[in-house]
mmCIF file with all atom_site columns, C-alpha atoms in Angstrom:
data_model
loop_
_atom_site.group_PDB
_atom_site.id
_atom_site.type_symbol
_atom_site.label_atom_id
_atom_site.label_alt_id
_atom_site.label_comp_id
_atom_site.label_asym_id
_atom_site.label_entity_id
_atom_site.label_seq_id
_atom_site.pdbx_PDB_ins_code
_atom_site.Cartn_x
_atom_site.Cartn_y
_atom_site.Cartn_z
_atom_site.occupancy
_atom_site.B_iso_or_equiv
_atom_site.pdbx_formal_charge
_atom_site.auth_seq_id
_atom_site.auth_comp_id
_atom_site.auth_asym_id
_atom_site.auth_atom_id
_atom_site.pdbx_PDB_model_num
ATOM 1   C CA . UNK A 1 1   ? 157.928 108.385 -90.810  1.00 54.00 ? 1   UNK A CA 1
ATOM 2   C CA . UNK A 1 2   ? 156.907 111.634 -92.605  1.00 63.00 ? 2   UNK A CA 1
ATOM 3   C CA . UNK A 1 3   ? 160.336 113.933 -93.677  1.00 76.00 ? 3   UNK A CA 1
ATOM 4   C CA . UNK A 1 4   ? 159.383 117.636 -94.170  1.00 87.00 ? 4   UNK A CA 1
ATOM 5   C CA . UNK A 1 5   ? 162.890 118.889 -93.335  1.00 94.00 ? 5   UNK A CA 1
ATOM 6   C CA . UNK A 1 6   ? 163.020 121.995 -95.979  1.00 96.00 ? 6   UNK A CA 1
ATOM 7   C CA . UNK A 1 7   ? 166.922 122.583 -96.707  1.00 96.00 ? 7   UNK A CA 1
ATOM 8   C CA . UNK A 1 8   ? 166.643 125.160 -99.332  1.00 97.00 ? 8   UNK A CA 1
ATOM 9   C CA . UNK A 1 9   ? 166.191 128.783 -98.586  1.00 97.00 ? 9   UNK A CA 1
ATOM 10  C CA . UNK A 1 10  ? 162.439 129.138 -99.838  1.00 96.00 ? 10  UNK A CA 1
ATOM 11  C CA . UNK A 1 11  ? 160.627 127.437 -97.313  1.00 91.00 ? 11  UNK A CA 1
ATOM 12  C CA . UNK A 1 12  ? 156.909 126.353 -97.308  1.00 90.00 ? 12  UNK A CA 1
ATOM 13  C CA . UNK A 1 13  ? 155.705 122.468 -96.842  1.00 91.00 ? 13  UNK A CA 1
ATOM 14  C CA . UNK A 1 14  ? 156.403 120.018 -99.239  1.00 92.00 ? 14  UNK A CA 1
ATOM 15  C CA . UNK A 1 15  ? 154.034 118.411 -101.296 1.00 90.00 ? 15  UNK A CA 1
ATOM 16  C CA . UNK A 1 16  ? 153.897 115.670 -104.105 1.00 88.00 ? 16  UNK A CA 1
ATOM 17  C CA . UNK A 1 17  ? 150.762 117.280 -105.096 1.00 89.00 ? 17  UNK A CA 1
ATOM 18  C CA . UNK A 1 18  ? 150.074 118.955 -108.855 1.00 89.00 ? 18  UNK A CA 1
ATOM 19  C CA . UNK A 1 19  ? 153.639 116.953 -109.983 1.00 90.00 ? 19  UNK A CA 1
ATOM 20  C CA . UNK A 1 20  ? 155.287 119.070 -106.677 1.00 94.00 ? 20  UNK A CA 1
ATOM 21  C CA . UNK A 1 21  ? 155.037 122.354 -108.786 1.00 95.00 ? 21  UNK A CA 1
ATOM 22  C CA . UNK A 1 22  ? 155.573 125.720 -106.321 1.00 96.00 ? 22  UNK A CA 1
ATOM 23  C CA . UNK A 1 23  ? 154.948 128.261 -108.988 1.00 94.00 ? 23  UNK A CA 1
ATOM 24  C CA . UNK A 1 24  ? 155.892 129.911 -112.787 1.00 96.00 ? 24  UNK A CA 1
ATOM 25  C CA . UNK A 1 25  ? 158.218 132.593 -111.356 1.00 97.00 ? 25  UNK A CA 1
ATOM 26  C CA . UNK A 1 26  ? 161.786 131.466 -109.829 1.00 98.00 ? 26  UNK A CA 1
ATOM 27  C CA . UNK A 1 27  ? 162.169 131.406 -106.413 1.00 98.00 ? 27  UNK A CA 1
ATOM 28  C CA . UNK A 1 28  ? 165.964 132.563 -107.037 1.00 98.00 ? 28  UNK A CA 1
ATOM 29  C CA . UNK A 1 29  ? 167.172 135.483 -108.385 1.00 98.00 ? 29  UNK A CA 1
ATOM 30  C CA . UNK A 1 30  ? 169.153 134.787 -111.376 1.00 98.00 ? 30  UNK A CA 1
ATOM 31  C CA . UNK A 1 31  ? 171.892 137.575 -110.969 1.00 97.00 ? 31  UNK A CA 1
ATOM 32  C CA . UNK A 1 32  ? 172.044 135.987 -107.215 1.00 96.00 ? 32  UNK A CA 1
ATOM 33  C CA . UNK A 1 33  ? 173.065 132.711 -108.505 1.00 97.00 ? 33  UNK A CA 1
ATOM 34  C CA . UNK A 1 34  ? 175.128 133.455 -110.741 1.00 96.00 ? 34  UNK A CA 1
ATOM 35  C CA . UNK A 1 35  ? 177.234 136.128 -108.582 1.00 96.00 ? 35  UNK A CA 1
ATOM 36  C CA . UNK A 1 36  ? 177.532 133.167 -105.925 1.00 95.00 ? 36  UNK A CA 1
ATOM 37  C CA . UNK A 1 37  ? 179.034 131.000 -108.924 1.00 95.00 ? 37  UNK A CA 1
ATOM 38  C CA . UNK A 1 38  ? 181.542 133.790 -109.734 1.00 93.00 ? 38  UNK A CA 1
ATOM 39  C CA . UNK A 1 39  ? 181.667 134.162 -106.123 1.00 92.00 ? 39  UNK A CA 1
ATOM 40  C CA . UNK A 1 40  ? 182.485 130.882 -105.094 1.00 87.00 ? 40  UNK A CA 1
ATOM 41  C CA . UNK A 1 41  ? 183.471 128.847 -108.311 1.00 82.00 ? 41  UNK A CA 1
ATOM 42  C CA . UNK A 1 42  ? 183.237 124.980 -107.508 1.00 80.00 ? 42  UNK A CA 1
ATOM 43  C CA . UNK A 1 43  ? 183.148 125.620 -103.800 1.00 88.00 ? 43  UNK A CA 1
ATOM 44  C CA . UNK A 1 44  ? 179.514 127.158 -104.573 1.00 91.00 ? 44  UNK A CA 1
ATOM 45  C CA . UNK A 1 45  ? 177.838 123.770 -105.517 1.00 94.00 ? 45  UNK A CA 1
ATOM 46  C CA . UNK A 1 46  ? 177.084 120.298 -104.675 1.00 95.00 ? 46  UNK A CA 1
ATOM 47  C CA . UNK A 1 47  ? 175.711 117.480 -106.554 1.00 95.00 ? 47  UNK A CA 1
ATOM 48  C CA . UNK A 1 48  ? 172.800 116.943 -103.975 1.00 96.00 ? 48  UNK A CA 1
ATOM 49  C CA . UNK A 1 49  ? 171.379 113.775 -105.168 1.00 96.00 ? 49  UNK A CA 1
ATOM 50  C CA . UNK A 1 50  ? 172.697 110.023 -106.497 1.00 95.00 ? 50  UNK A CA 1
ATOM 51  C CA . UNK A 1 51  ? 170.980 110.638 -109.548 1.00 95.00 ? 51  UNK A CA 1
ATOM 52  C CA . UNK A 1 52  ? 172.679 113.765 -110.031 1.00 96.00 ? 52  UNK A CA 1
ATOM 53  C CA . UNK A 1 53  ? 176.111 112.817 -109.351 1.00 96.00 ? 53  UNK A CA 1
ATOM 54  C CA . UNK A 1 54  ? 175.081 109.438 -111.787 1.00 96.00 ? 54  UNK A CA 1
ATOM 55  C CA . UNK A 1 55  ? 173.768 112.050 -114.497 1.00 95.00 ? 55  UNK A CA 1
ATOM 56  C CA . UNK A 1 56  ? 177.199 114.621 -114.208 1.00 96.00 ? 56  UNK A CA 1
ATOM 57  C CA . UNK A 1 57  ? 179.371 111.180 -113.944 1.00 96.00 ? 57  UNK A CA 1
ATOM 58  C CA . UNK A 1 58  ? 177.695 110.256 -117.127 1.00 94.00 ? 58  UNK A CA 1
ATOM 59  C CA . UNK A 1 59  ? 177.741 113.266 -118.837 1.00 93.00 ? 59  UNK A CA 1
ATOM 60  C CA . UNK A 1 60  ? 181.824 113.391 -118.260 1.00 92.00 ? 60  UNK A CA 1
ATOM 61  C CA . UNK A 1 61  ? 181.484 116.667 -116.698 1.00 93.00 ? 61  UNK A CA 1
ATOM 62  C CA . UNK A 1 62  ? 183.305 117.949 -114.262 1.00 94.00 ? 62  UNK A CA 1
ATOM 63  C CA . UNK A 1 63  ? 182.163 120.948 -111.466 1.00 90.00 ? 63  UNK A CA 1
ATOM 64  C CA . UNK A 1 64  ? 183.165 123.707 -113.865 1.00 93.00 ? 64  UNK A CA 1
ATOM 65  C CA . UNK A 1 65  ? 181.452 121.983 -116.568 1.00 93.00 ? 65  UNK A CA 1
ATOM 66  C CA . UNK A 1 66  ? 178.697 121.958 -114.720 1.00 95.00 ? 66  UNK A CA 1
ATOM 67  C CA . UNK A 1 67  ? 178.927 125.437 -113.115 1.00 95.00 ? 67  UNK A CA 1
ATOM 68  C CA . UNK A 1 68  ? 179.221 126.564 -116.915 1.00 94.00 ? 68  UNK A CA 1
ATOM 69  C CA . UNK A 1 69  ? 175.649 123.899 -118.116 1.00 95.00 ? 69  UNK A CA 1
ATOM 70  C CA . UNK A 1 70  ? 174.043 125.933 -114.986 1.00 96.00 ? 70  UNK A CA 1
ATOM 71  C CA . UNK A 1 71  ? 175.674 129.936 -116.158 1.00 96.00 ? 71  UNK A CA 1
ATOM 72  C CA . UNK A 1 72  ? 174.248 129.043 -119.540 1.00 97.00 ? 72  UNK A CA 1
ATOM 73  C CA . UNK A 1 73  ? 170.807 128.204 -118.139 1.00 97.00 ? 73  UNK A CA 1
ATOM 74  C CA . UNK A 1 74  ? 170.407 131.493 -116.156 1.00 98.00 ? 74  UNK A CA 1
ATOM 75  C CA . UNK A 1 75  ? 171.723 133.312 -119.008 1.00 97.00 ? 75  UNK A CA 1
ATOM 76  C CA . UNK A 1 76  ? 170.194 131.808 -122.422 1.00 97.00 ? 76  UNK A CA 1
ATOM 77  C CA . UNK A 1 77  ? 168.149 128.707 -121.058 1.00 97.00 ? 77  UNK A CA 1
ATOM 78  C CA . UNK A 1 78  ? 164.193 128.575 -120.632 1.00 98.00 ? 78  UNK A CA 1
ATOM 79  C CA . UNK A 1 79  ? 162.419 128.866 -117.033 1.00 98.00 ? 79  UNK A CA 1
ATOM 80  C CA . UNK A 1 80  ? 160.320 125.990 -116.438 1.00 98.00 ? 80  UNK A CA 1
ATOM 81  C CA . UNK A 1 81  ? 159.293 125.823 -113.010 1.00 98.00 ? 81  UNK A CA 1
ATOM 82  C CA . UNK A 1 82  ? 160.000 125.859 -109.104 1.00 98.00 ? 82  UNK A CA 1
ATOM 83  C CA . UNK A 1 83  ? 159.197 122.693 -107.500 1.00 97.00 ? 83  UNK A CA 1
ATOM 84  C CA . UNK A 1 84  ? 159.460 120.533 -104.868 1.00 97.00 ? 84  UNK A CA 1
ATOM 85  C CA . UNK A 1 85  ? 162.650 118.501 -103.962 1.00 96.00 ? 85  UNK A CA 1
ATOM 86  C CA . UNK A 1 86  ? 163.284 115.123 -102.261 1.00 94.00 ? 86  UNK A CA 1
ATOM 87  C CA . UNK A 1 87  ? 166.732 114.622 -101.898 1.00 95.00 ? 87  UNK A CA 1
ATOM 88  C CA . UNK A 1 88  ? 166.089 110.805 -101.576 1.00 93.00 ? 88  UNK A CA 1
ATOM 89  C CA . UNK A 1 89  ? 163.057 108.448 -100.114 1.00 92.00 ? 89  UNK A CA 1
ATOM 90  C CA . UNK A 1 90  ? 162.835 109.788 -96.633  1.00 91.00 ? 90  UNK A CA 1
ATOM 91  C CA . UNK A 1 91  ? 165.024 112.042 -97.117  1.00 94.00 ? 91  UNK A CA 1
ATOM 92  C CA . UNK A 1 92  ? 165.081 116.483 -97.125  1.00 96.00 ? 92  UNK A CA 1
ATOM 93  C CA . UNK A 1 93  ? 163.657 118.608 -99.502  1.00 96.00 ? 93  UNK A CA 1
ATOM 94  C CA . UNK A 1 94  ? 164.207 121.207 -101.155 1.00 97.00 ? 94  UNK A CA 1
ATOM 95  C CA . UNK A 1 95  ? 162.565 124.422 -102.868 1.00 97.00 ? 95  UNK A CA 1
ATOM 96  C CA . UNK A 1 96  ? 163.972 123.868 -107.155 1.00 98.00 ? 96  UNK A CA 1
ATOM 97  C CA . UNK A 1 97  ? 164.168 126.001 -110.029 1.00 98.00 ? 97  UNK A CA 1
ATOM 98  C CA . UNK A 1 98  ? 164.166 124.248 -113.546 1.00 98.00 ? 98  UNK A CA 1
ATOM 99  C CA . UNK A 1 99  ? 165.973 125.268 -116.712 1.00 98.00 ? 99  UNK A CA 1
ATOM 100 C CA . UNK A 1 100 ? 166.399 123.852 -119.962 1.00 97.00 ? 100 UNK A CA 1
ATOM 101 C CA . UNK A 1 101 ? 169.295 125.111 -122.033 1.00 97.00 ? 101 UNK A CA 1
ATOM 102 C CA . UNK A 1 102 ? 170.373 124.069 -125.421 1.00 96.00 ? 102 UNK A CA 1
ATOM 103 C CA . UNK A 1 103 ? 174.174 123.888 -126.088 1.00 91.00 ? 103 UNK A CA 1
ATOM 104 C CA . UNK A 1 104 ? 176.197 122.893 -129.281 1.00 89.00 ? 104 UNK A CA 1
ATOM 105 C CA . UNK A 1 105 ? 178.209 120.132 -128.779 1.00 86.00 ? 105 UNK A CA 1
ATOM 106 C CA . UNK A 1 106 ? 180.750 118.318 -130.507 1.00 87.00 ? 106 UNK A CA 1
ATOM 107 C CA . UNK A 1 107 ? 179.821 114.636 -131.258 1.00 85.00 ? 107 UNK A CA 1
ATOM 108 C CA . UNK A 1 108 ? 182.368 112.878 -132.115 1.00 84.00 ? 108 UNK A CA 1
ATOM 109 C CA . UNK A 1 109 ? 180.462 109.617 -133.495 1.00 84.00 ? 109 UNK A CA 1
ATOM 110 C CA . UNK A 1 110 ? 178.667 111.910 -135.925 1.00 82.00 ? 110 UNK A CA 1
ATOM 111 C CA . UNK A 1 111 ? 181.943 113.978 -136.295 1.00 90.00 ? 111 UNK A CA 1
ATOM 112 C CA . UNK A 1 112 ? 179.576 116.999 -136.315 1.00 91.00 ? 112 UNK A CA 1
ATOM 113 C CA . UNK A 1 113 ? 178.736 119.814 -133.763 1.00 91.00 ? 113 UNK A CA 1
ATOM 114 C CA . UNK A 1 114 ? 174.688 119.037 -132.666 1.00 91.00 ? 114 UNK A CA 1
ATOM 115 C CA . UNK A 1 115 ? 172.329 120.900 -130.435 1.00 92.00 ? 115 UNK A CA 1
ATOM 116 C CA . UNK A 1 116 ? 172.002 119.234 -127.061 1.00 92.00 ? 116 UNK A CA 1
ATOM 117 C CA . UNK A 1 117 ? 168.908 120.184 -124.493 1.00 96.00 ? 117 UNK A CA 1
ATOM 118 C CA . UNK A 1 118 ? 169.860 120.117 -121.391 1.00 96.00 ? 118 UNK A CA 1
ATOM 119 C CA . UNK A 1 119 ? 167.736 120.446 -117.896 1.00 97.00 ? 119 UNK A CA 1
ATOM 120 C CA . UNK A 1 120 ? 169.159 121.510 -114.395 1.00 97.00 ? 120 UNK A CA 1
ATOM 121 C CA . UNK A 1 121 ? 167.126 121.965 -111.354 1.00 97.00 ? 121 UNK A CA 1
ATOM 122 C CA . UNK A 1 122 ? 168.783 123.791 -108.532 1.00 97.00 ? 122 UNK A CA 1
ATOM 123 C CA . UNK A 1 123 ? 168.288 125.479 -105.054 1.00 97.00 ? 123 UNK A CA 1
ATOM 124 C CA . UNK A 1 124 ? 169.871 127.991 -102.488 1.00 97.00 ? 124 UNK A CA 1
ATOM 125 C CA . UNK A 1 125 ? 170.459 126.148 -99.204  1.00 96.00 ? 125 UNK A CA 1
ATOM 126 C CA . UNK A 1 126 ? 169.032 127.944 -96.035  1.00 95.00 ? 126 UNK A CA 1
ATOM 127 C CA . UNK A 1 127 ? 172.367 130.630 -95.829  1.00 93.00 ? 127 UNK A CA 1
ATOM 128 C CA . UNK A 1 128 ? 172.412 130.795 -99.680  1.00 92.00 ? 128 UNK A CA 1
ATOM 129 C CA . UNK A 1 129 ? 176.016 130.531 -100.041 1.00 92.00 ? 129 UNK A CA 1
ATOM 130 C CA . UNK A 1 130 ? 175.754 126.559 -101.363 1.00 93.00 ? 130 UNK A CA 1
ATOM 131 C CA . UNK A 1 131 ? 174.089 125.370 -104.367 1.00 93.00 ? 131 UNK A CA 1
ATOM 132 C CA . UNK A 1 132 ? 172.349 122.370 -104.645 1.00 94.00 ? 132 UNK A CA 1
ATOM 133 C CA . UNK A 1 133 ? 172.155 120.982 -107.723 1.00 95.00 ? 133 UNK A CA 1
ATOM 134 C CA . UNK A 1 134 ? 169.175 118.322 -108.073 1.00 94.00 ? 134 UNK A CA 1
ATOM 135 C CA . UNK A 1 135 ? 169.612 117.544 -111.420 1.00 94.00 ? 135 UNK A CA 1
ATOM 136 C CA . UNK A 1 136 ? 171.586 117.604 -114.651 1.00 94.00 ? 136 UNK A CA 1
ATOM 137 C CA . UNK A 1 137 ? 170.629 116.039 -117.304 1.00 94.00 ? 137 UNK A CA 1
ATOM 138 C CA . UNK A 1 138 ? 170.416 115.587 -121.092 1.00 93.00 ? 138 UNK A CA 1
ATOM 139 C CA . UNK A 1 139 ? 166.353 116.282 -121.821 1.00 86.00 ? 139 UNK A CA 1
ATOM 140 C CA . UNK A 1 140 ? 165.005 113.361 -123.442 1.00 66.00 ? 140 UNK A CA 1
#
């Protein structure tokens, strides 16, 4: 069975095709996001896939450290794309935009601050008062 159930606010019909790309403009406003994260705080987002809760489990971050990775983004991060979503195999989609952001971070094992890319890839759901983040990541 075929799932186009579209959760996120842009709508359209999902597609696998050309890697899922939608286009090279966001589909969400950045001042829009980030007033819902001031908004809202952690009630604004939700880890919307395994993988992402996996990734943010693994990254030790909690949902203001990941609220801040995604502020960062909008602010001083790198556009990449909107694209298609699938939630899981089956499963809904949704409408993403992807960021890269590089952070300074302290590493202990080095016992030396490096830079550290990061990617998130996010989406307003249908009312745009939720956030669903799709991924978080270190970029590899």
């Amino acid at each position: 069975m075929v799932n186009d159930k579209v959760v996120s606010r842009f709508t359209g019909t999902p597609t696998r095709e050309n890697g899922g790309i939608i286009g090279k403009e966001p589909l969400y406003p950045p001042d829009e996001v980030l007033d819902l994260l001031d908004r809202r705080s952690i009630g604004a987002i939700t880890l919307w896939t395994n993988d992402c809760q996996k990734d943010v489990q693994n990254l030790e971050l909690d949902h203001d450290g990941v609220i801040k990775l995604i502020r960062n983004a909008l602010r001083s991060g790198r556009f990449l794309n909107s694209q298609w979503c699938q939630q899981k195999p089956g499963g809904p989609w949704a409408a993403c935009d992807a960021y890269t952001v590089t952070q300074a971070e302290w590493i202990e094992a080095a016992f030396k601050s490096l830079d550290i890319q990061y990617y998130v890839k996010f989406a307003l759901n249908k009312s745009g008062k939720l956030l669903l983040v799709v991924s978080c990541h270190t970029s590899s």
